[in-house]
mmCIF file of C-alpha atoms in Angstrom:
data_model
loop_
_atom_site.group_PDB
_atom_site.id
_atom_site.type_symbol
_atom_site.label_atom_id
_atom_site.label_comp_id
_atom_site.label_asym_id
_atom_site.label_seq_id
_atom_site.Cartn_x
_atom_site.Cartn_y
_atom_site.Cartn_z
ATOM 1 C CA MET Q 169 191.540 213.919 -137.392
ATOM 2 C CA PRO Q 170 191.450 215.282 -133.825
ATOM 3 C CA THR Q 171 188.805 213.871 -131.504
ATOM 4 C CA HIS Q 172 189.167 216.462 -128.781
ATOM 5 C CA ASN Q 173 186.460 218.692 -130.272
ATOM 6 C CA PHE Q 174 183.941 216.303 -128.639
ATOM 7 C CA THR Q 175 185.173 217.090 -125.142
ATOM 8 C CA ARG Q 176 184.661 220.069 -122.894
ATOM 9 C CA PRO Q 177 187.830 221.699 -121.599
ATOM 10 C CA ARG Q 178 188.942 220.167 -118.312
ATOM 11 C CA GLY Q 179 190.330 223.497 -117.244
ATOM 12 C CA ARG Q 180 188.141 226.311 -115.998
ATOM 13 C CA LEU Q 181 187.509 229.623 -117.739
ATOM 14 C CA VAL Q 182 187.019 232.881 -115.865
ATOM 15 C CA GLU Q 183 186.768 236.462 -117.071
ATOM 16 C CA ILE Q 184 188.377 239.608 -115.738
ATOM 17 C CA THR Q 185 187.838 243.250 -116.689
ATOM 18 C CA ILE Q 186 190.433 246.002 -116.535
ATOM 19 C CA ASP Q 187 189.630 249.711 -116.468
ATOM 20 C CA SER Q 188 192.643 250.704 -118.526
ATOM 21 C CA LYS Q 189 194.422 254.015 -118.172
ATOM 22 C CA ALA Q 190 196.628 253.106 -121.134
ATOM 23 C CA LEU Q 191 193.642 252.883 -123.482
ATOM 24 C CA ARG Q 192 191.840 256.017 -122.315
ATOM 25 C CA GLY Q 193 191.555 258.839 -124.825
ATOM 26 C CA ASN Q 194 192.223 256.800 -127.974
ATOM 27 C CA LEU Q 195 191.168 258.718 -131.094
ATOM 28 C CA LEU Q 196 188.794 255.968 -132.218
ATOM 29 C CA GLY Q 197 186.660 256.422 -129.124
ATOM 30 C CA ASP Q 198 186.928 252.701 -128.372
ATOM 31 C CA PRO Q 199 186.163 251.547 -124.817
ATOM 32 C CA HIS Q 200 189.032 251.641 -122.359
ATOM 33 C CA GLU Q 201 187.411 249.003 -120.182
ATOM 34 C CA ARG Q 202 188.677 245.689 -121.526
ATOM 35 C CA SER Q 203 188.017 242.058 -120.692
ATOM 36 C CA ALA Q 204 190.209 238.985 -120.861
ATOM 37 C CA ALA Q 205 189.398 235.294 -120.693
ATOM 38 C CA VAL Q 206 191.643 233.356 -118.324
ATOM 39 C CA TYR Q 207 192.149 229.592 -118.574
ATOM 40 C CA LEU Q 208 192.874 227.877 -115.261
ATOM 41 C CA PRO Q 209 194.169 224.299 -115.549
ATOM 42 C CA ALA Q 210 192.173 221.439 -114.003
ATOM 43 C CA GLU Q 211 194.751 221.201 -111.219
ATOM 44 C CA TYR Q 212 194.413 224.881 -110.341
ATOM 45 C CA ASP Q 213 192.143 224.566 -107.303
ATOM 46 C CA GLU Q 214 194.496 222.012 -105.773
ATOM 47 C CA GLY Q 215 197.230 224.630 -105.742
ATOM 48 C CA ALA Q 216 200.673 224.321 -107.248
ATOM 49 C CA GLY Q 217 202.584 225.440 -104.189
ATOM 50 C CA GLU Q 218 204.813 227.862 -106.040
ATOM 51 C CA GLY Q 219 202.116 228.833 -108.558
ATOM 52 C CA TYR Q 220 201.731 228.313 -112.298
ATOM 53 C CA PRO Q 221 203.546 229.892 -115.249
ATOM 54 C CA MET Q 222 201.609 232.611 -117.103
ATOM 55 C CA PHE Q 223 201.040 232.444 -120.853
ATOM 56 C CA VAL Q 224 199.586 235.514 -122.645
ATOM 57 C CA ALA Q 225 197.962 234.864 -126.048
ATOM 58 C CA LEU Q 226 197.757 237.904 -128.353
ATOM 59 C CA ALA Q 227 195.082 237.585 -131.040
ATOM 60 C CA ALA Q 228 195.547 238.122 -134.764
ATOM 61 C CA PHE Q 229 194.137 241.155 -136.558
ATOM 62 C CA GLY Q 230 190.397 240.758 -137.055
ATOM 63 C CA GLY Q 231 190.094 238.567 -133.979
ATOM 64 C CA SER Q 232 190.030 238.710 -130.209
ATOM 65 C CA GLY Q 233 191.202 236.590 -127.326
ATOM 66 C CA TYR Q 234 187.663 235.286 -127.086
ATOM 67 C CA LYS Q 235 187.880 233.816 -130.585
ATOM 68 C CA LEU Q 236 190.493 231.419 -129.233
ATOM 69 C CA LEU Q 237 187.766 229.833 -127.109
ATOM 70 C CA ASN Q 238 185.624 228.851 -130.107
ATOM 71 C CA TRP Q 239 184.551 225.282 -130.720
ATOM 72 C CA GLN Q 240 185.830 223.960 -134.049
ATOM 73 C CA SER Q 241 184.433 221.116 -136.145
ATOM 74 C CA PHE Q 242 187.799 219.702 -137.161
ATOM 75 C CA GLY Q 243 190.112 221.171 -134.594
ATOM 76 C CA GLU Q 244 190.423 222.383 -131.046
ATOM 77 C CA SER Q 245 189.853 225.551 -129.100
ATOM 78 C CA LEU Q 246 192.936 226.842 -127.329
ATOM 79 C CA PRO Q 247 191.739 225.496 -123.930
ATOM 80 C CA GLN Q 248 191.054 222.070 -125.466
ATOM 81 C CA ARG Q 249 194.505 222.036 -127.040
ATOM 82 C CA ILE Q 250 196.187 222.949 -123.766
ATOM 83 C CA ASP Q 251 194.224 220.256 -121.925
ATOM 84 C CA ARG Q 252 195.406 217.690 -124.460
ATOM 85 C CA LEU Q 253 199.031 218.795 -124.373
ATOM 86 C CA ILE Q 254 198.993 218.584 -120.575
ATOM 87 C CA SER Q 255 197.361 215.135 -120.593
ATOM 88 C CA GLU Q 256 199.898 213.889 -123.147
ATOM 89 C CA GLY Q 257 202.774 215.110 -121.007
ATOM 90 C CA GLU Q 258 203.947 217.587 -123.648
ATOM 91 C CA MET Q 259 203.669 220.483 -121.199
ATOM 92 C CA GLY Q 260 202.668 221.113 -117.611
ATOM 93 C CA PRO Q 261 199.720 223.150 -116.334
ATOM 94 C CA ALA Q 262 199.734 226.894 -116.975
ATOM 95 C CA VAL Q 263 197.450 229.884 -116.571
ATOM 96 C CA VAL Q 264 196.665 231.231 -120.047
ATOM 97 C CA VAL Q 265 195.374 234.778 -120.594
ATOM 98 C CA MET Q 266 193.450 235.740 -123.743
ATOM 99 C CA PRO Q 267 192.749 239.514 -123.809
ATOM 100 C CA ASP Q 268 190.274 241.253 -126.091
ATOM 101 C CA GLY Q 269 192.071 243.647 -128.416
ATOM 102 C CA PHE Q 270 189.392 244.328 -131.028
ATOM 103 C CA THR Q 271 188.977 247.914 -132.242
ATOM 104 C CA ARG Q 272 186.862 249.905 -134.717
ATOM 105 C CA LEU Q 273 189.724 249.319 -137.164
ATOM 106 C CA GLY Q 274 189.347 245.552 -136.853
ATOM 107 C CA GLY Q 275 192.051 244.883 -134.309
ATOM 108 C CA ASN Q 276 195.483 246.198 -133.476
ATOM 109 C CA GLN Q 277 199.173 245.343 -133.502
ATOM 110 C CA TRP Q 278 199.382 245.416 -129.684
ATOM 111 C CA ILE Q 279 201.804 248.362 -129.688
ATOM 112 C CA ASP Q 280 201.277 251.941 -128.525
ATOM 113 C CA SER Q 281 199.377 254.340 -130.778
ATOM 114 C CA PRO Q 282 197.431 257.538 -130.015
ATOM 115 C CA VAL Q 283 194.784 256.386 -132.502
ATOM 116 C CA LEU Q 284 194.140 252.853 -131.236
ATOM 117 C CA GLY Q 285 195.460 253.208 -127.694
ATOM 118 C CA ARG Q 286 198.601 252.232 -125.821
ATOM 119 C CA TRP Q 287 198.207 248.470 -126.168
ATOM 120 C CA GLU Q 288 201.839 247.696 -125.412
ATOM 121 C CA ALA Q 289 201.510 249.484 -122.084
ATOM 122 C CA PHE Q 290 198.155 247.788 -121.475
ATOM 123 C CA VAL Q 291 199.702 244.331 -121.721
ATOM 124 C CA LEU Q 292 202.867 245.064 -119.774
ATOM 125 C CA ASP Q 293 201.726 247.517 -117.118
ATOM 126 C CA GLU Q 294 198.083 246.585 -116.553
ATOM 127 C CA LEU Q 295 197.206 243.097 -117.765
ATOM 128 C CA VAL Q 296 200.251 241.221 -116.454
ATOM 129 C CA PRO Q 297 200.188 242.850 -112.986
ATOM 130 C CA GLU Q 298 196.444 242.196 -112.724
ATOM 131 C CA ILE Q 299 196.928 238.495 -113.485
ATOM 132 C CA GLU Q 300 199.733 238.268 -110.945
ATOM 133 C CA ALA Q 301 197.529 239.951 -108.339
ATOM 134 C CA GLN Q 302 194.388 237.886 -108.943
ATOM 135 C CA PHE Q 303 195.692 234.397 -109.748
ATOM 136 C CA ASP Q 304 198.072 231.817 -108.404
ATOM 137 C CA VAL Q 305 200.873 232.414 -110.875
ATOM 138 C CA ARG Q 306 204.594 232.529 -110.320
ATOM 139 C CA GLN Q 307 205.779 236.074 -109.908
ATOM 140 C CA GLY Q 308 208.297 237.745 -112.167
ATOM 141 C CA PRO Q 309 209.373 237.851 -115.826
ATOM 142 C CA ALA Q 310 211.115 234.468 -115.802
ATOM 143 C CA HIS Q 311 207.733 232.770 -115.425
ATOM 144 C CA ARG Q 312 205.860 234.585 -118.222
ATOM 145 C CA ALA Q 313 205.494 233.763 -121.908
ATOM 146 C CA VAL Q 314 203.802 235.686 -124.707
ATOM 147 C CA PHE Q 315 202.746 234.196 -128.026
ATOM 148 C CA GLY Q 316 200.508 234.941 -130.989
ATOM 149 C CA HIS Q 317 199.713 234.471 -134.653
ATOM 150 C CA SER Q 318 199.962 237.089 -137.426
ATOM 151 C CA SER Q 319 199.499 240.484 -135.719
ATOM 152 C CA GLY Q 320 199.754 238.688 -132.394
ATOM 153 C CA GLY Q 321 202.958 237.035 -133.580
ATOM 154 C CA TYR Q 322 204.260 240.437 -134.651
ATOM 155 C CA ALA Q 323 203.538 241.805 -131.189
ATOM 156 C CA ALA Q 324 205.299 238.850 -129.584
ATOM 157 C CA LEU Q 325 208.403 239.672 -131.656
ATOM 158 C CA ILE Q 326 208.194 243.321 -130.608
ATOM 159 C CA HIS Q 327 208.076 242.245 -126.962
ATOM 160 C CA ALA Q 328 211.101 240.031 -127.566
ATOM 161 C CA MET Q 329 213.060 242.878 -129.170
ATOM 162 C CA LYS Q 330 212.025 245.627 -126.757
ATOM 163 C CA HIS Q 331 210.991 243.967 -123.512
ATOM 164 C CA GLY Q 332 213.137 240.884 -123.041
ATOM 165 C CA ASP Q 333 213.436 241.864 -119.394
ATOM 166 C CA ARG Q 334 209.674 241.476 -118.949
ATOM 167 C CA TRP Q 335 209.271 237.954 -120.375
ATOM 168 C CA GLY Q 336 210.872 234.571 -120.028
ATOM 169 C CA ALA Q 337 209.957 233.181 -123.456
ATOM 170 C CA VAL Q 338 208.313 234.301 -126.711
ATOM 171 C CA ALA Q 339 206.726 232.503 -129.665
ATOM 172 C CA SER Q 340 205.631 234.055 -132.972
ATOM 173 C CA HIS Q 341 203.561 232.242 -135.593
ATOM 174 C CA SER Q 342 203.523 233.897 -139.036
ATOM 175 C CA GLY Q 343 204.266 237.265 -137.478
ATOM 176 C CA ASP Q 344 204.238 240.436 -139.598
ATOM 177 C CA VAL Q 345 207.827 240.577 -140.848
ATOM 178 C CA GLY Q 346 209.147 242.186 -144.021
ATOM 179 C CA PHE Q 347 206.839 245.162 -144.494
ATOM 180 C CA GLU Q 348 207.857 245.851 -148.101
ATOM 181 C CA LEU Q 349 206.429 242.541 -149.325
ATOM 182 C CA LEU Q 350 203.708 242.276 -146.710
ATOM 183 C CA TYR Q 351 202.140 245.737 -146.954
ATOM 184 C CA GLY Q 352 203.645 247.358 -150.028
ATOM 185 C CA ARG Q 353 201.509 245.439 -152.511
ATOM 186 C CA GLU Q 354 198.315 246.271 -150.587
ATOM 187 C CA LEU Q 355 198.717 250.041 -150.835
ATOM 188 C CA PRO Q 356 197.246 250.605 -154.353
ATOM 189 C CA SER Q 357 194.087 248.651 -153.560
ATOM 190 C CA ALA Q 358 193.649 250.444 -150.237
ATOM 191 C CA LEU Q 359 194.113 253.833 -151.872
ATOM 192 C CA ALA Q 360 191.518 252.993 -154.541
ATOM 193 C CA SER Q 361 188.996 252.014 -151.862
ATOM 194 C CA LEU Q 362 189.714 255.152 -149.884
ATOM 195 C CA ALA Q 363 189.378 257.370 -152.985
ATOM 196 C CA ALA Q 364 185.756 256.264 -153.269
ATOM 197 C CA CYS Q 365 185.266 257.811 -149.815
ATOM 198 C CA ASP Q 366 186.875 261.184 -150.592
ATOM 199 C CA ASN Q 367 190.157 259.880 -149.119
ATOM 200 C CA ASP Q 368 188.582 260.169 -145.684
ATOM 201 C CA PRO Q 369 189.191 257.164 -143.376
ATOM 202 C CA GLN Q 370 186.260 258.223 -141.204
ATOM 203 C CA VAL Q 371 183.858 258.013 -144.167
ATOM 204 C CA PHE Q 372 185.233 254.606 -145.147
ATOM 205 C CA ILE Q 373 184.916 253.239 -141.608
ATOM 206 C CA ASP Q 374 181.401 254.601 -141.155
ATOM 207 C CA LYS Q 375 180.282 252.970 -144.431
ATOM 208 C CA LEU Q 376 181.963 249.713 -143.480
ATOM 209 C CA TRP Q 377 180.253 249.484 -140.098
ATOM 210 C CA ALA Q 378 176.886 250.396 -141.666
ATOM 211 C CA ALA Q 379 177.151 247.662 -144.325
ATOM 212 C CA ASP Q 380 175.459 244.283 -144.069
ATOM 213 C CA LYS Q 381 178.700 242.385 -144.615
ATOM 214 C CA LEU Q 382 182.437 242.902 -144.906
ATOM 215 C CA GLY Q 383 184.140 242.085 -148.221
ATOM 216 C CA GLY Q 384 187.706 240.892 -148.632
ATOM 217 C CA ARG Q 385 188.857 244.117 -150.256
ATOM 218 C CA GLN Q 386 187.223 246.130 -147.474
ATOM 219 C CA PHE Q 387 188.988 244.014 -144.868
ATOM 220 C CA ASN Q 388 192.385 244.574 -146.494
ATOM 221 C CA THR Q 389 191.734 248.323 -146.696
ATOM 222 C CA LEU Q 390 190.699 248.382 -143.061
ATOM 223 C CA MET Q 391 193.875 246.505 -142.189
ATOM 224 C CA MET Q 392 196.012 249.066 -144.021
ATOM 225 C CA LEU Q 393 194.268 251.931 -142.238
ATOM 226 C CA ALA Q 394 194.957 250.189 -138.939
ATOM 227 C CA MET Q 395 198.619 249.804 -139.874
ATOM 228 C CA ALA Q 396 198.871 253.493 -140.776
ATOM 229 C CA ALA Q 397 197.271 254.384 -137.444
ATOM 230 C CA THR Q 398 199.756 252.148 -135.660
ATOM 231 C CA TYR Q 399 203.064 252.781 -137.397
ATOM 232 C CA ALA Q 400 202.758 256.399 -138.546
ATOM 233 C CA PRO Q 401 199.821 258.228 -136.910
ATOM 234 C CA GLU Q 402 199.300 261.832 -138.046
ATOM 235 C CA PRO Q 403 197.393 264.112 -135.660
ATOM 236 C CA GLY Q 404 196.267 266.458 -138.456
ATOM 237 C CA ALA Q 405 194.654 263.761 -140.610
ATOM 238 C CA PRO Q 406 191.126 262.344 -140.167
ATOM 239 C CA LEU Q 407 191.318 259.977 -137.183
ATOM 240 C CA GLY Q 408 195.085 260.499 -137.331
ATOM 241 C CA ILE Q 409 195.291 258.162 -140.338
ATOM 242 C CA ARG Q 410 197.057 258.742 -143.658
ATOM 243 C CA LEU Q 411 198.432 256.133 -146.051
ATOM 244 C CA PRO Q 412 202.151 256.506 -146.899
ATOM 245 C CA VAL Q 413 201.517 257.310 -150.573
ATOM 246 C CA ASP Q 414 200.645 260.223 -152.807
ATOM 247 C CA LEU Q 415 196.846 260.246 -152.840
ATOM 248 C CA GLU Q 416 196.662 260.782 -156.630
ATOM 249 C CA THR Q 417 199.541 258.715 -158.014
ATOM 250 C CA CYS Q 418 200.100 256.151 -155.238
ATOM 251 C CA GLU Q 419 203.788 257.031 -155.380
ATOM 252 C CA ARG Q 420 205.404 255.985 -152.129
ATOM 253 C CA ASP Q 421 205.942 258.804 -149.631
ATOM 254 C CA THR Q 422 209.460 257.961 -148.492
ATOM 255 C CA GLU Q 423 209.266 259.887 -145.218
ATOM 256 C CA ARG Q 424 205.982 258.326 -144.131
ATOM 257 C CA TRP Q 425 207.034 254.873 -145.334
ATOM 258 C CA ALA Q 426 210.236 255.158 -143.334
ATOM 259 C CA ARG Q 427 208.095 255.567 -140.222
ATOM 260 C CA TRP Q 428 206.387 252.272 -141.065
ATOM 261 C CA LEU Q 429 209.689 250.498 -141.683
ATOM 262 C CA ALA Q 430 211.013 251.628 -138.307
ATOM 263 C CA HIS Q 431 208.519 249.131 -136.803
ATOM 264 C CA ASP Q 432 209.468 246.240 -139.088
ATOM 265 C CA PRO Q 433 211.130 243.428 -137.073
ATOM 266 C CA LEU Q 434 213.657 243.180 -139.913
ATOM 267 C CA GLU Q 435 214.801 246.726 -139.101
ATOM 268 C CA LEU Q 436 214.487 246.394 -135.332
ATOM 269 C CA ALA Q 437 216.580 243.214 -135.377
ATOM 270 C CA LYS Q 438 219.554 245.251 -136.599
ATOM 271 C CA LEU Q 439 219.682 247.288 -133.393
ATOM 272 C CA PRO Q 440 222.105 246.382 -130.581
ATOM 273 C CA ALA Q 441 219.346 247.178 -128.067
ATOM 274 C CA SER Q 442 217.156 244.513 -129.687
ATOM 275 C CA HIS Q 443 219.996 241.991 -129.450
ATOM 276 C CA ALA Q 444 220.442 242.760 -125.756
ATOM 277 C CA SER Q 445 216.709 242.391 -125.177
ATOM 278 C CA MET Q 446 216.390 239.035 -126.960
ATOM 279 C CA GLN Q 447 219.462 237.650 -125.225
ATOM 280 C CA GLN Q 448 217.631 237.958 -121.911
ATOM 281 C CA LEU Q 449 214.986 235.431 -122.985
ATOM 282 C CA SER Q 450 215.116 231.774 -122.041
ATOM 283 C CA GLY Q 451 213.441 230.846 -125.326
ATOM 284 C CA LEU Q 452 212.561 232.469 -128.665
ATOM 285 C CA TYR Q 453 210.527 230.551 -131.243
ATOM 286 C CA LEU Q 454 209.444 231.593 -134.765
ATOM 287 C CA ASP Q 455 207.679 229.730 -137.531
ATOM 288 C CA CYS Q 456 205.920 230.457 -140.818
ATOM 289 C CA GLY Q 457 204.186 228.612 -143.631
ATOM 290 C CA SER Q 458 206.175 228.147 -146.827
ATOM 291 C CA ARG Q 459 203.129 229.294 -148.861
ATOM 292 C CA ASP Q 460 202.076 232.285 -146.773
ATOM 293 C CA GLU Q 461 199.632 234.434 -148.764
ATOM 294 C CA TYR Q 462 201.127 237.610 -147.299
ATOM 295 C CA PHE Q 463 204.669 236.480 -148.164
ATOM 296 C CA THR Q 464 205.847 236.629 -144.566
ATOM 297 C CA GLN Q 465 207.935 233.524 -145.206
ATOM 298 C CA PHE Q 466 210.493 235.703 -146.964
ATOM 299 C CA GLY Q 467 210.691 238.204 -144.132
ATOM 300 C CA SER Q 468 210.780 235.393 -141.575
ATOM 301 C CA ARG Q 469 213.686 233.719 -143.360
ATOM 302 C CA ALA Q 470 215.577 237.007 -143.478
ATOM 303 C CA LEU Q 471 214.879 237.605 -139.789
ATOM 304 C CA ALA Q 472 216.082 234.123 -138.853
ATOM 305 C CA ARG Q 473 219.271 234.789 -140.810
ATOM 306 C CA GLN Q 474 219.790 238.038 -138.908
ATOM 307 C CA LEU Q 475 219.297 236.245 -135.596
ATOM 308 C CA VAL Q 476 221.911 233.667 -136.561
ATOM 309 C CA ASP Q 477 224.367 236.398 -137.561
ATOM 310 C CA ALA Q 478 223.749 238.219 -134.261
ATOM 311 C CA GLN Q 479 224.169 234.946 -132.323
ATOM 312 C CA ILE Q 480 220.689 235.204 -130.826
ATOM 313 C CA ASN Q 481 219.587 231.821 -129.519
ATOM 314 C CA HIS Q 482 216.304 230.912 -131.204
ATOM 315 C CA VAL Q 483 214.351 228.234 -133.062
ATOM 316 C CA TYR Q 484 212.981 228.908 -136.552
ATOM 317 C CA GLN Q 485 210.782 226.372 -138.322
ATOM 318 C CA GLU Q 486 209.061 226.516 -141.679
ATOM 319 C CA PHE Q 487 206.132 224.245 -142.464
ATOM 320 C CA GLU Q 488 203.987 223.355 -145.447
ATOM 321 C CA GLY Q 489 201.004 225.713 -145.334
ATOM 322 C CA GLY Q 490 199.688 229.232 -145.663
ATOM 323 C CA HIS Q 491 198.913 232.104 -143.337
ATOM 324 C CA SER Q 492 195.647 230.817 -141.851
ATOM 325 C CA GLY Q 493 194.617 227.517 -140.332
ATOM 326 C CA VAL Q 494 197.925 227.077 -138.537
ATOM 327 C CA SER Q 495 196.741 226.535 -134.959
ATOM 328 C CA HIS Q 496 198.247 223.029 -135.071
ATOM 329 C CA ARG Q 497 201.642 224.739 -134.774
ATOM 330 C CA LEU Q 498 200.766 225.485 -131.161
ATOM 331 C CA ASP Q 499 201.522 221.813 -130.522
ATOM 332 C CA VAL Q 500 205.143 222.815 -131.084
ATOM 333 C CA SER Q 501 205.316 226.285 -129.563
ATOM 334 C CA LEU Q 502 203.376 225.787 -126.322
ATOM 335 C CA PRO Q 503 205.562 222.905 -125.075
ATOM 336 C CA PHE Q 504 208.593 224.924 -126.208
ATOM 337 C CA LEU Q 505 207.494 227.875 -124.084
ATOM 338 C CA TYR Q 506 206.728 225.677 -121.089
ATOM 339 C CA ARG Q 507 210.157 224.021 -121.219
ATOM 340 C CA ALA Q 508 211.854 227.399 -121.566
ATOM 341 C CA LEU Q 509 210.050 228.812 -118.517
ATOM 342 C CA ASN Q 510 210.821 225.746 -116.452
ATOM 343 C CA GLY Q 511 214.506 225.578 -117.251
ATOM 344 C CA ARG Q 512 214.269 222.268 -119.093
ATOM 345 C CA GLY Q 513 215.764 223.505 -122.320
ATOM 346 C CA ALA Q 514 213.912 225.052 -125.222
ATOM 347 C CA ALA Q 515 215.129 222.814 -128.043
#
């Protein structure tokens, strides 16, 4: 059992706020002014001479960067974990950025959408430059890493496949891979919930936010609405959201579903442009639990096989566990990222 939950983080936490152009005008009406927590290692004030590497942590759906700061009874906050890994010599000091990405739809996938906002652009064109301007970090892509779990892990994979020239290393924990198994089985339940609200996402969301508590079925429906808003937004629909099914029979709408699948890492990994992007990274790490409740282990295995076939250098690990409660895997990925950024080998 970890003992580090009894200790305060040795590193220092500060907060920054960005008035984001990328998030202005989103159809949800969510604020475009966004905050991020920034962890500065204990050695920070002494100066590192050439600066510190930058790690960006992208939160899972339903969470925020600030959730990563939470005290845990039988675990560690992210700052506590980093302190321990540094003290144990598993990694060196780094500046770690934890942005808030929560939305009225419960979160986001950290990619561009007219409904939720241009989150991909926010991270790349606003957050990263702001950190480089305000803090003593090493400049340039070779000294940056991005990582996350679930939706955050999905986003990390998207950055690897599309923006390998903007990062040095990437790590994905239980990222959203294999949309057919991951999302396909959730569509009937989401449609049934939406039917009780006249098939109007706005009515569903208003009722959800007015309720005293959020049920599991409501959360899954909200998640599916967020995915529709992300992967296949429709300007003519309420809030630009429409599920990719016939609203009476739940028969799959092949055209709309194809728009979803175009964002699946399994499909993106087939593209030569994705290969070229990933080959620019110094390190690419993926893992997944063998009993993942969303069945992402199957998509992750297929993705790892594709990466092998495409001769993309990477590490894939599977562990005993499910989709949640996997923060202990950061003990593997964070040192991996640090080694990759510092040219010490990623294996």
